[in-house]
Coordinates of C-alpha atoms in Angstrom, one line a residue:
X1 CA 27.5 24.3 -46.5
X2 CA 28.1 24.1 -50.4
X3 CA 26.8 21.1 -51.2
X4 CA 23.1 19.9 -49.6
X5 CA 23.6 16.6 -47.8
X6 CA 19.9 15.6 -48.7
X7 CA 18.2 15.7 -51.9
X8 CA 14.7 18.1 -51.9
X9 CA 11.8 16.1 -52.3
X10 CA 13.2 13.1 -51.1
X11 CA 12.0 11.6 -47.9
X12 CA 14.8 9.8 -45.5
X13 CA 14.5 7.9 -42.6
X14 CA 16.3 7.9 -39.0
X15 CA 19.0 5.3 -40.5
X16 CA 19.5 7.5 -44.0
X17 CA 19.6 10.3 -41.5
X18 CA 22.2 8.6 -39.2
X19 CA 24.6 7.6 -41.7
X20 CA 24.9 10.7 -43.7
X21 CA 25.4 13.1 -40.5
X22 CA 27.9 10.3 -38.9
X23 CA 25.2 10.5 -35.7
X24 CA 23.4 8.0 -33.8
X25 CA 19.8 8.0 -33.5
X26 CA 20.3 8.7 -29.8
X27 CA 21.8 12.0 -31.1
X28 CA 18.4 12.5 -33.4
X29 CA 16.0 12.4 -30.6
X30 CA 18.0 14.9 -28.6
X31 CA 18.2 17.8 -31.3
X32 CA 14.6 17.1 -32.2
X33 CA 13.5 17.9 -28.4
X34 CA 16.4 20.8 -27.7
X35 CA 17.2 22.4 -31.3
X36 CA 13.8 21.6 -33.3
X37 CA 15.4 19.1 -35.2
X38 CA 12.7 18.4 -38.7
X39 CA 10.7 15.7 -38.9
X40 CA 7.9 14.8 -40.6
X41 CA 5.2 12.1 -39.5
X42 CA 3.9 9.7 -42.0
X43 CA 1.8 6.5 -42.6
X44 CA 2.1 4.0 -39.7
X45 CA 3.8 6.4 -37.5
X46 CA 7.0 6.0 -39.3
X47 CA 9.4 9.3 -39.1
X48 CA 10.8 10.6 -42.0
X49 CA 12.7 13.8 -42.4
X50 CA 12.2 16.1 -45.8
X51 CA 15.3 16.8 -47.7
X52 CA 14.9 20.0 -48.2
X53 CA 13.7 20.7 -44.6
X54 CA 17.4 19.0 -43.4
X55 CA 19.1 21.0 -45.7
X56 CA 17.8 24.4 -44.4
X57 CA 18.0 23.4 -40.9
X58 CA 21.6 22.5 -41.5
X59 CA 22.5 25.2 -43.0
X60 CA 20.8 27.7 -40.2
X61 CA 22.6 25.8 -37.3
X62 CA 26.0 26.0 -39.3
X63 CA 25.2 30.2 -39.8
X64 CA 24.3 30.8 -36.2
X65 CA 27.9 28.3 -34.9
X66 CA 26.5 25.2 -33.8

């Protein structure tokens, strides 16, 4: 990965999430549980994944082929 998807220090939601990966929020919930998908929980119980967090985590599946 050249170019990181998500900026650091930015905050996205599921939907942000969903539309920059092409994945459904179905697809979220299952990598959370099975591949440690990031997330972080804020205010009001809303999700919201770090940038820079998604960036790394993308990059580590992408290095070890999945």
């Amino acid at each position: 990965m050249t170019t990181p998807i998500f900026k650091p220090g930015l905050y996205y939601s599921p939907r942000d999430v969903c539309e920059r990966l092409g994945i459904s929020q179905e697809t979220i919930r299952r990598w959370r549980k099975k591949h440690g998908f990031p997330a972080t929980l804020v205010t009001q119980g809303c999700i919201r994944h770090n940038g820079a967090d998604m960036n790394q985590w993308l990059l580590s599946r992408e290095e070890s082929g999945h």
